[in-house]
């Protein structure tokens, strides 16, 4: 039996009397992306900082590949690439030099430095800036270098804390592309995020935390079916506004449909039971209905609804 | 991807083997820190300071030509190196060490370093080593200025062996001052406080304390570093002063006991400061959180 890539046991962190993280246990293994989801202040960064020995647990312990982070950070962190809290890089260094430092300290053979650094800089689209001082970079550019720094030694485990922080929409999409590429190469990515779309897009599994407590940890499909109680949701769009009468007559009445919500005059959200069979029939009926169906999508809000129902109101 | 890819680090044992021993990591880390120092305003500031101090001394000696100094290399170095090196050392220590640890917290660069597979001691030691090397270059620059003057005034006898001894003692003093600077840098997590406290302590705090201890308690101030650092200047005295001198009482002054540290004693005290401050600083850094 080999140890899990990331294991967290009864992890608790108190700041004074405030409990930022409460008895979190998680075991993550395999080649996939695990989203660590939760609202601001949920305890995501706190958790990841303990997993990388930046702060100390009040209780509990973290292991990377079975090596305790708390008692041997050097070996434990050796197989991981880490990006936490958007670090600053020494401003007088260039991206190339900063990555060289990482490669050097991490023991990447010198002959591989250049190839590796060029490769990761290309991956984060920063090749043109390789020899400029980091000090003048924008937040987003620095974050790209930070991502490159986490990748430079081609780690088996990636621990990323809100990697999209400071990035423009293009940058966010590029991060997702990088994560997908890593999954294909059998890497494990443990990535915190408060952005649902990002998590649904690239993650295979989700651990949701709120107020320092783990709500659930499961695969995305399991979560969706578990919390939607057999119900699925579809968003449909039409070329022209729908009359309320048409909605009732032609959509609500379809077999399996349990509710229709009008999102705007041209779009509705359809809740139905009966899984793919119902979905197929609804699509067929709408396409042939003369209502002018132009789009029929699985809703991205399924996880959002679960998310909202699972996290406590902060007010 | 067409570019070459390294062997993935599929298990921690293999990855750890690649890391190499901690001392090698310390040296690696310090190389990049030194690179950062060399390019930072700190280096310019430090070399500017040494240039100013060196120019003032060169001009003053050249203009006034004090006979006591330019006739005797030992007196020359005893005054200019003995008195100046300790000031250069304190400036170098605060400029290179003041924010060494504090800056990692203040500037958020710590999150970058702490993501690396380095023991915390390795980070502390690597930064110490870098600050030490940077300070040594500043000290060497000061030495070069003095030796250039020495060559001008004394020609072939510009290199008394006592200068070598004193340089070694100054380096030991540097170890101690940097040790203290690193301690305060990790204690306050704010470079301004670390810089202020070290400058105040080492430029006059310890001297005042020493005067108080000798005058009031009338004991040998062996636990005060300003007492120990006098060996840097005393190294040029011939004969070396006795450990304890009791002055004879006069009509106006009672007899007084004057303590002079022996070279060995001074070295032990300075190394003691280095050891205690470094252990304390490391102990603090081991427990510090990057929140
Ligand atoms: N150093 C600290 N002192 C006190 N409270 C803290 C500290 N760091 C984090 N917290 C609190 O812990 C909670 C979790 O924070 P964090 O882990 O950063 O949340 P997030 O999920 O947004 O990353 C927040 O309520 C935050 O205010
Ligand atoms: Mg956070």
XYZ file of C-alpha atoms in Angstrom, chain B residues 39-156:
118
model
C 21.210 44.551 -7.422
C 19.340 46.201 -4.605
C 19.587 49.779 -3.374
C 21.084 48.353 -0.164
C 24.316 47.542 -1.889
C 24.614 50.999 -3.360
C 23.762 52.512 0.025
C 26.378 50.428 1.833
C 29.121 51.097 -0.681
C 28.182 54.755 -0.703
C 28.570 54.858 3.074
C 31.960 53.145 3.013
C 33.068 55.466 0.234
C 32.051 58.491 2.306
C 33.705 57.214 5.500
C 36.839 56.229 3.578
C 37.040 59.562 1.728
C 36.627 61.610 4.891
C 39.359 59.641 6.655
C 41.683 59.815 3.638
C 41.202 63.562 3.293
C 41.505 64.225 7.027
C 44.736 62.254 7.368
C 46.119 63.730 4.150
C 45.296 67.274 5.171
C 46.260 67.298 8.839
C 49.007 64.667 8.520
C 48.894 63.759 12.230
C 52.453 62.692 13.060
C 51.299 60.047 15.522
C 49.392 58.243 12.750
C 51.505 58.614 9.633
C 54.744 57.663 11.320
C 53.546 54.325 12.677
C 51.506 51.737 10.745
C 50.278 50.175 13.998
C 48.931 53.478 15.288
C 47.468 54.232 11.847
C 45.543 50.966 11.555
C 44.786 50.874 15.267
C 42.902 54.157 14.915
C 41.367 53.877 11.462
C 40.667 50.144 11.283
C 40.186 49.613 15.003
C 37.754 52.498 15.218
C 36.195 52.379 11.750
C 35.675 48.701 11.091
C 33.207 48.300 13.951
C 31.093 51.133 12.545
C 31.239 49.677 9.027
C 30.257 46.293 10.475
C 27.220 47.636 12.302
C 26.055 49.502 9.200
C 26.572 46.436 7.008
C 24.742 44.207 9.456
C 21.664 46.412 9.628
C 21.629 47.191 5.934
C 21.990 43.583 4.823
C 20.461 41.806 7.802
C 17.826 44.200 9.131
C 15.112 43.021 6.805
C 16.527 39.598 5.998
C 13.863 37.794 7.994
C 11.425 40.646 8.619
C 11.245 41.406 4.895
C 10.077 37.885 4.144
C 7.011 38.597 6.250
C 6.555 42.244 5.301
C 6.989 41.864 1.557
C 5.208 38.509 1.203
C 8.295 36.969 -0.400
C 8.207 34.428 2.421
C 5.324 32.619 0.758
C 7.584 31.966 -2.202
C 10.448 30.559 -0.124
C 8.209 28.613 2.224
C 6.722 26.679 -0.663
C 10.134 25.193 -1.334
C 11.360 21.956 0.228
C 13.739 23.689 2.609
C 14.030 23.209 6.318
C 13.319 26.438 8.129
C 16.891 26.406 9.444
C 18.117 26.277 5.863
C 16.179 29.427 5.001
C 17.582 31.211 8.061
C 21.116 29.997 7.416
C 20.984 30.749 3.693
C 19.896 34.295 4.358
C 22.530 34.669 7.083
C 25.238 33.416 4.766
C 24.160 35.864 2.058
C 24.137 38.800 4.480
C 27.545 37.705 5.773
C 29.072 37.590 2.298
C 27.551 40.955 1.372
C 28.833 42.497 4.620
C 32.266 41.005 4.060
C 32.523 42.670 0.671
C 31.696 46.022 2.285
C 34.270 45.413 5.002
C 36.830 44.400 2.385
C 36.135 47.602 0.503
C 36.842 49.607 3.656
C 40.038 47.635 4.210
C 41.156 48.337 0.647
C 40.707 52.080 1.185
C 42.799 51.973 4.372
C 45.518 49.805 2.837
C 45.736 52.173 -0.137
C 46.393 54.974 2.354
C 48.814 52.730 4.228
C 50.780 52.016 1.055
C 51.018 55.720 0.383
C 52.362 56.537 3.830
C 54.340 53.417 4.704
C 55.162 51.727 1.418
C 56.510 48.252 2.058
